[in-house]
GROMACS .gro file of C-alpha atoms in nm:
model
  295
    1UNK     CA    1  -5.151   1.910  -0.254
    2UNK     CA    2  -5.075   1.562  -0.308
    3UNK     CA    3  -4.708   1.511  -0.227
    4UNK     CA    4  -4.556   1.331  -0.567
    5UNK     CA    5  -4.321   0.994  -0.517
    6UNK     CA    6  -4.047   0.895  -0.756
    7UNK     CA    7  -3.891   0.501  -0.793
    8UNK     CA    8  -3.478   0.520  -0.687
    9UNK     CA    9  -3.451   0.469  -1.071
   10UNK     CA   10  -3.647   0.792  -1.135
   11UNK     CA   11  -3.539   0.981  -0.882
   12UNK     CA   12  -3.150   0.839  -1.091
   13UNK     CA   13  -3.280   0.988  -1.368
   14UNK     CA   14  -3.412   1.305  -1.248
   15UNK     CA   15  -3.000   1.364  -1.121
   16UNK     CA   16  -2.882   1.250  -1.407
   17UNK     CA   17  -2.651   0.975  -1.204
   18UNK     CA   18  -2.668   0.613  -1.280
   19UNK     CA   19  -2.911   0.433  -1.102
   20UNK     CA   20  -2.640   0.198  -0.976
   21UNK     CA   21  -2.462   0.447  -0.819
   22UNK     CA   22  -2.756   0.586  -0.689
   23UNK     CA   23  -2.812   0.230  -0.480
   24UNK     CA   24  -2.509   0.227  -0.366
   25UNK     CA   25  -2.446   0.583  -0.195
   26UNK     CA   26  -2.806   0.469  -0.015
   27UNK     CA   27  -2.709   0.161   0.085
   28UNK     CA   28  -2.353   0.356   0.223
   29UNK     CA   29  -2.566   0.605   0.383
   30UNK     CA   30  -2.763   0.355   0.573
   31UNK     CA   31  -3.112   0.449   0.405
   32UNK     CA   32  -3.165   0.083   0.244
   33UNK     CA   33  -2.971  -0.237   0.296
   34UNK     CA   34  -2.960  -0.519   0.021
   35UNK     CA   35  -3.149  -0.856   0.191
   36UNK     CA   36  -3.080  -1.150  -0.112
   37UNK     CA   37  -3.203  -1.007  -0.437
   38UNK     CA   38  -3.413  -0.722  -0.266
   39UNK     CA   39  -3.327  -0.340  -0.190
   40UNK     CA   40  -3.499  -0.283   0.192
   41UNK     CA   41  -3.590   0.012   0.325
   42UNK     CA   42  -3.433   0.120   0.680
   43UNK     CA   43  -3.596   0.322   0.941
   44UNK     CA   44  -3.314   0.561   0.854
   45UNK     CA   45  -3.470   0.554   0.471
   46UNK     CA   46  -3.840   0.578   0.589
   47UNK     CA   47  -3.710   0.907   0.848
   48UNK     CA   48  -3.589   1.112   0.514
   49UNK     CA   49  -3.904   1.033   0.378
   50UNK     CA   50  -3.836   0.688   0.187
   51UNK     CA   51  -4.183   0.494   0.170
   52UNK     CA   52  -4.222   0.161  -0.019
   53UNK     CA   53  -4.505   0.150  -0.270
   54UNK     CA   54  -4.639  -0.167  -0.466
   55UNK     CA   55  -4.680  -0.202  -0.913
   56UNK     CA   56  -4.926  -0.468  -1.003
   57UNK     CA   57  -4.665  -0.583  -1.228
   58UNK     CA   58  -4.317  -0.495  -1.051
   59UNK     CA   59  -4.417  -0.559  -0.705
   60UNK     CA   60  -4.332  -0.355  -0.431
   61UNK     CA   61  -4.046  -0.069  -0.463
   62UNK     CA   62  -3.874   0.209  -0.271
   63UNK     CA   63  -3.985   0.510  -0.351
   64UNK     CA   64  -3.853   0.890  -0.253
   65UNK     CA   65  -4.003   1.246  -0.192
   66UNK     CA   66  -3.954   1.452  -0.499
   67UNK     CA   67  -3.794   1.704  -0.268
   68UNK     CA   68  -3.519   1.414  -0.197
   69UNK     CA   69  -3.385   1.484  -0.531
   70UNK     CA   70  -3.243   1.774  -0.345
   71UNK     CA   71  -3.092   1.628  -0.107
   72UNK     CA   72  -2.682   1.706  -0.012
   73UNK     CA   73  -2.610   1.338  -0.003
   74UNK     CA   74  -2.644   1.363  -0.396
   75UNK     CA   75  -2.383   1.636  -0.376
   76UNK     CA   76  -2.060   1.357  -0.391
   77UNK     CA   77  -2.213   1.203  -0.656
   78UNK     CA   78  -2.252   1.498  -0.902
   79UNK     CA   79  -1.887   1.614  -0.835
   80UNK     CA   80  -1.804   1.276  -0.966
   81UNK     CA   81  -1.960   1.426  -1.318
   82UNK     CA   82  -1.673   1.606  -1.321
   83UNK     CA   83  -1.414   1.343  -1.265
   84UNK     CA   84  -1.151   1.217  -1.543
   85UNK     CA   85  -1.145   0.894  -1.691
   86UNK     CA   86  -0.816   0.726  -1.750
   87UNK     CA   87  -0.848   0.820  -2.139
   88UNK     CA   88  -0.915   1.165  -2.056
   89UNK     CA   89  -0.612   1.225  -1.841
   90UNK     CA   90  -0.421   1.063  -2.109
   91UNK     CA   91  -0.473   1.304  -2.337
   92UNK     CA   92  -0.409   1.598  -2.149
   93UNK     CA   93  -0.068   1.479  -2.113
   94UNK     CA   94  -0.045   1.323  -2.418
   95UNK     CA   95  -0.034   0.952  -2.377
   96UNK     CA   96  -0.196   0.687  -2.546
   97UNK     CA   97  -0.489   0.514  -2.346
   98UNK     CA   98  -0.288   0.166  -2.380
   99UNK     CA   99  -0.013   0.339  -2.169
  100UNK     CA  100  -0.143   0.563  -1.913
  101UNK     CA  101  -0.272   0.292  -1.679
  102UNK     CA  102   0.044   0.123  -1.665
  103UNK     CA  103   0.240   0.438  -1.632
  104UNK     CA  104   0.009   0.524  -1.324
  105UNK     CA  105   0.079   0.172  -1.177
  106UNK     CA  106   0.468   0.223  -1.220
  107UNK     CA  107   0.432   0.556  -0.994
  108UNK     CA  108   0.191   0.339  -0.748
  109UNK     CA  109  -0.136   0.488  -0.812
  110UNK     CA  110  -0.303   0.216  -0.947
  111UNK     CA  111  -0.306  -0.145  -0.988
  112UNK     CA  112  -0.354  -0.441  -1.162
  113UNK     CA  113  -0.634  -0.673  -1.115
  114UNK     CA  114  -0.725  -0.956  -1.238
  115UNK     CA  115  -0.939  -0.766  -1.457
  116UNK     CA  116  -0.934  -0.400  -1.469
  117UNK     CA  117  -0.722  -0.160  -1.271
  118UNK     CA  118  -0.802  -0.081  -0.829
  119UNK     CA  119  -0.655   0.297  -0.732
  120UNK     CA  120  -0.394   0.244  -0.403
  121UNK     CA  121  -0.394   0.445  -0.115
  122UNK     CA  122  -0.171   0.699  -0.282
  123UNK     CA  123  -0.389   0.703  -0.559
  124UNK     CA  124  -0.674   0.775  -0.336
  125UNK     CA  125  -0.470   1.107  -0.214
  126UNK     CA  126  -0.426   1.182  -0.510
  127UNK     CA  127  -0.770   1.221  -0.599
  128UNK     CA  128  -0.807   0.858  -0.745
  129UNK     CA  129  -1.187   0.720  -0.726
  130UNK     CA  130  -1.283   0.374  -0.762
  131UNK     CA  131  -1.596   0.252  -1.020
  132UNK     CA  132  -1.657  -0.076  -1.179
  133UNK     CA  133  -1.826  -0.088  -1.487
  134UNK     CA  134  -2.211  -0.170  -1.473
  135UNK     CA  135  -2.249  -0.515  -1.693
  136UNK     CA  136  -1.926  -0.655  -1.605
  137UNK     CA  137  -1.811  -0.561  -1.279
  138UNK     CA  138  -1.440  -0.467  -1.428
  139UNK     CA  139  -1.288  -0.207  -1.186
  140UNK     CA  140  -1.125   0.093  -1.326
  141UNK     CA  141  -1.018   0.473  -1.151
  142UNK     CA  142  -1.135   0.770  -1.239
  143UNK     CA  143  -0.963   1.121  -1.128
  144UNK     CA  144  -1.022   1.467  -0.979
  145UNK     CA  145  -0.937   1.729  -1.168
  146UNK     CA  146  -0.699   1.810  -0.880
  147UNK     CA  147  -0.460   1.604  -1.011
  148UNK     CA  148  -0.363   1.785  -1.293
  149UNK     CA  149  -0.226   2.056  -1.055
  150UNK     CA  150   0.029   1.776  -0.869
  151UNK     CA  151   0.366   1.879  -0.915
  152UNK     CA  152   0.494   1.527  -0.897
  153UNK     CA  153   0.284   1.378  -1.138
  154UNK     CA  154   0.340   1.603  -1.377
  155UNK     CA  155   0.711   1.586  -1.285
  156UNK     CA  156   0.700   1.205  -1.340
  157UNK     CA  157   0.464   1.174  -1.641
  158UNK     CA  158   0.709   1.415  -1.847
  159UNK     CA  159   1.019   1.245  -1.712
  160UNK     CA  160   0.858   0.919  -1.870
  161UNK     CA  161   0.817   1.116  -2.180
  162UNK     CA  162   1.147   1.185  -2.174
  163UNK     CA  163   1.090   1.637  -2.116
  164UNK     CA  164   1.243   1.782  -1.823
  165UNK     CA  165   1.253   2.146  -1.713
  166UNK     CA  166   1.520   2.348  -1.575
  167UNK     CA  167   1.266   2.517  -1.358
  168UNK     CA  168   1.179   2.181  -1.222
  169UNK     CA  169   1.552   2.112  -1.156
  170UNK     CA  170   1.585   2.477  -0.975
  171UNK     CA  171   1.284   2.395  -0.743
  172UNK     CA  172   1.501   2.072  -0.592
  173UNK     CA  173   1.520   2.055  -0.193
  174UNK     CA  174   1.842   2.234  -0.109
  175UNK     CA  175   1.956   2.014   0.169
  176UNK     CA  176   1.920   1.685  -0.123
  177UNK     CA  177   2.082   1.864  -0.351
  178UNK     CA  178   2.376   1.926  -0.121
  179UNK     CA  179   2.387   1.540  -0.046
  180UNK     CA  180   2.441   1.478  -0.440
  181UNK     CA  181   2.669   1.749  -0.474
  182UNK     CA  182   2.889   1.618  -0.165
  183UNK     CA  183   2.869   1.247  -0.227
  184UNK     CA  184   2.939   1.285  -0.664
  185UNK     CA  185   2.797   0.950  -0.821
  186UNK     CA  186   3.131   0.788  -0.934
  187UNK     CA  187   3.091   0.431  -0.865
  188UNK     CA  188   2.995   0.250  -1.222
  189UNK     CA  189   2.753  -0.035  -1.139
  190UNK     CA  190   2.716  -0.347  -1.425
  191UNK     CA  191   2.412  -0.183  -1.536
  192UNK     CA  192   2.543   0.114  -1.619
  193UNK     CA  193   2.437   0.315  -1.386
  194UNK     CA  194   2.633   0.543  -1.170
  195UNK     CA  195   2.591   0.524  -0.790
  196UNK     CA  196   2.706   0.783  -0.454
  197UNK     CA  197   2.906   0.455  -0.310
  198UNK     CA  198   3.029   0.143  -0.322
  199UNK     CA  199   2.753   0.002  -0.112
  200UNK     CA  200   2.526   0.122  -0.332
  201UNK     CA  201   2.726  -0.049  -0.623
  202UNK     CA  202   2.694  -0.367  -0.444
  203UNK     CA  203   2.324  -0.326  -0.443
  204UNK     CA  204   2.264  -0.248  -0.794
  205UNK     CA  205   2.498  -0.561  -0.911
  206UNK     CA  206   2.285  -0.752  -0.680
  207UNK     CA  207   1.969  -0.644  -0.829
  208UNK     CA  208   2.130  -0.613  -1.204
  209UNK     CA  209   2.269  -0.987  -1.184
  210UNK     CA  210   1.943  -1.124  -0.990
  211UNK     CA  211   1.726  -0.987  -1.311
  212UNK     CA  212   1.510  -0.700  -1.088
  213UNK     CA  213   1.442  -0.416  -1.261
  214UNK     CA  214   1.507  -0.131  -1.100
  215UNK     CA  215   1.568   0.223  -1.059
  216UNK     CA  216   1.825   0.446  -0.918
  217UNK     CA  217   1.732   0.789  -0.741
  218UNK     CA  218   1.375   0.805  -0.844
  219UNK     CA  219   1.194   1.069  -0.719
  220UNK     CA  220   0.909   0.954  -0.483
  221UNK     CA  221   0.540   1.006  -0.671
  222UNK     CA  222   0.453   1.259  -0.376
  223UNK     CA  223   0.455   1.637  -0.355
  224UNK     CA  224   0.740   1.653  -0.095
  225UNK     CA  225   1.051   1.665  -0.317
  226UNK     CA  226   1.227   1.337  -0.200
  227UNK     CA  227   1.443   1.085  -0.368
  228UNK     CA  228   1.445   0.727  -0.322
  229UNK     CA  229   1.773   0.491  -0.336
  230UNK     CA  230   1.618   0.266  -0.567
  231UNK     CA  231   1.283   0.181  -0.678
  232UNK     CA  232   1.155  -0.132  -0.777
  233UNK     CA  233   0.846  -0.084  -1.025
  234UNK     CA  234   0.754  -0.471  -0.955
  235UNK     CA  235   0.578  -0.480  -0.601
  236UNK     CA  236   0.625  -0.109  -0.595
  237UNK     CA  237   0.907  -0.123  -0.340
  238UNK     CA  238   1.153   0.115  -0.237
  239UNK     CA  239   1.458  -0.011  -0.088
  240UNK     CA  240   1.720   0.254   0.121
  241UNK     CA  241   2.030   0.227   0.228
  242UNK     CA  242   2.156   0.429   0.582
  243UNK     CA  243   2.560   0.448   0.545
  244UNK     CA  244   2.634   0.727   0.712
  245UNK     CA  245   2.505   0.651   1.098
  246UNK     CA  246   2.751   0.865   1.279
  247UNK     CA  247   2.687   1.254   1.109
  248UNK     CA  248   2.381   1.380   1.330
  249UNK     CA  249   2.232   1.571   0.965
  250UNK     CA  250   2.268   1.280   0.793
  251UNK     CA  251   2.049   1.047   1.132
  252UNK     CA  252   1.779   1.372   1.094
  253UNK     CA  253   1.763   1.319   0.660
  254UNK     CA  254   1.726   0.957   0.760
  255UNK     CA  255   1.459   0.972   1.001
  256UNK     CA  256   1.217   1.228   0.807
  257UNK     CA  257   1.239   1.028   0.522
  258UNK     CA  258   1.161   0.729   0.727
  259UNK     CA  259   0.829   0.947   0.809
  260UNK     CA  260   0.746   1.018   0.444
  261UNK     CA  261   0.777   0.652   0.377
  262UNK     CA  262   0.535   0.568   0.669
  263UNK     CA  263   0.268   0.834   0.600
  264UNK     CA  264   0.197   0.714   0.254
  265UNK     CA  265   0.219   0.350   0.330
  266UNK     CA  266   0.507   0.287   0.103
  267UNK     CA  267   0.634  -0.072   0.087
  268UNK     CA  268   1.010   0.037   0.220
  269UNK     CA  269   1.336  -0.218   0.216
  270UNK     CA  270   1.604  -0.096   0.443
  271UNK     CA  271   1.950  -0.145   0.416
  272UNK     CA  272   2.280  -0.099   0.668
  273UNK     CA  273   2.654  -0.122   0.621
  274UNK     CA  274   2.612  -0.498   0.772
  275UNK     CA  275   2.371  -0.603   0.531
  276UNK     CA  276   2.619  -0.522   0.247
  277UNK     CA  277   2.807  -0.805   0.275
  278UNK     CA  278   2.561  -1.022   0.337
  279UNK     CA  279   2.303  -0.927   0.043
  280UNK     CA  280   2.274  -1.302  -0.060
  281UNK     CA  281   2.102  -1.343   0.233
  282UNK     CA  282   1.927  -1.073   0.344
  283UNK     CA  283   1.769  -0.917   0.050
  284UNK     CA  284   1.576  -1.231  -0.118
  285UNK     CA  285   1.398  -1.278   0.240
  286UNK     CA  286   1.294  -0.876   0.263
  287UNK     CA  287   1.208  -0.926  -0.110
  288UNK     CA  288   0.943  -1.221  -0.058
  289UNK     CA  289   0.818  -1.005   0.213
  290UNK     CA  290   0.645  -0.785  -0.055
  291UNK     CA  291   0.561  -1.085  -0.329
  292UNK     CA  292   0.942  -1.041  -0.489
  293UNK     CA  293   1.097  -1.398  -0.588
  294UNK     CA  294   1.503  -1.295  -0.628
  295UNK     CA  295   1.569  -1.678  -0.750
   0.00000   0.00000   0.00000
């Protein structure tokens, strides 16, 4: 029996995957390689069975066993069948597709591009997938149904919606909820917010008076339940402040938070006690470092 051949765009359509895509997770897998305007088949390609056949009016083209079709390096590609679209996640939470992409930036999961939107490294652990659209190359994200079941995203997106849960406050880490209860935010900052110390004050004038918007003891967009000092949403940078060098608990808290910062590649500012009185100087020059001009 005559074994029977299909074209990469047949064997597309016989998946039911865009032909694009198609090319592409080849071309990843080493089976063809693009030379100027032409796909090429590999010796990699021609060992799973790839030949290249000629059309009197196309030329010559790959072509694939119909058995390829079958193949488990198709697998990643139909699970991305399943994936959510911006729009879609959107309105499982209820948000309008104008505001969910900038609503996933502010939590670091996404950003901007000159055109379209590129998923970050958190996004990427998040279950964030990158695509660009076929005729005009615009990047945009696309989501794993996983993500849905993140506790800190849903945290965060109702937060923004302005719902909270009391079952969401009850499930707080213990030892940072000891920390707030012990050090009672008091301090009044120009802003209006109210801050654990006077350093902290000092840093939120700075930041109030120097026109950075900001945030105060955001909770970090990550399923370990950990709160940031503040939380700039421009350049996605977290800045900290250690005040309390001498208590041994408080050195631990400091250093595993330092760890949660570093595994998920977090753009971190550090603050001490001698920085505070020199914050003129010290903060535009850490801010620049991540793309932030304080004057």
């Amino acid at each position: 029996m005559a074994i029977k051949y299909l074209s990469t765009t047949a064997l597309s359509k016989e998946i039911q995957l865009p032909a694009k895509e198609v090319f592409k997770l080849l071309a990843d897998k080493g089976l063809v390689k693009r030379e100027k305007d032409n796909w090429i088949l590999t010796d990699e390609g021609k060992a799973k069975g790839g030949i290249v056949k000629s059309h009197p009016q196309y030329g010559s083209y790959i072509a694939w066993c119909e058995d390829f079709k079958n193949d488990t390096i198709f697998e990643s590609l139909e699970n991305d069948k399943n994936l959510l679209t911006s729009t879609a996640l959107g309105n499982h939470f209820g948000i309008s597709k104008f505001r969910i992409n900038p609503i996933l930036s502010e939590l670091g999961l996404v950003q901007k591009g000159v055109k379209g939107w590129t998923v970050t490294p958190l996004g990427k652990l998040m279950g964030g997938k990158q695509f660009e659209y076929d005729k005009t190359g615009v990047p945009y994200v696309c989501w794993n149904p996983i993500i849905l079941t993140k506790k800190s995203i849903i945290s965060s997106l109702k937060e923004i919606q302005g719902q909270s849960s009391t079952e969401e406050k009850n499930e707080s880490n213990h030892s940072y909820v000891g920390f707030r209860e012990k050090f009672e935010a008091k301090h009044r900052s120009a802003d209006g917010h109210y801050v654990r110390s006077r350093a902290e004050m000092l840093i939120d004038n700075w930041l109030y008076m120097s026109e950075i918007v900001h945030a105060y003891e955001r909770k970090l967009p990550i399923e370990e339940d950990v709160y940031c000092d503040f939380y700039l949403p421009v350049g996605k940078v977290y800045i900290e402040f250690w005040g309390l060098e001498n208590d041994p608990k408080y050195v631990a808290r400091k250093q595993d938070k330092i760890k949660i910062y570093e595994k998920y590649g977090f753009n971190l500012i550090e603050l001490s006690d001698e920085d505070i009185q020199n914050l003129d100087d010290i903060l535009p020059k850490k801010l620049l470092k991540f793309g932030i001009q304080a004057y």
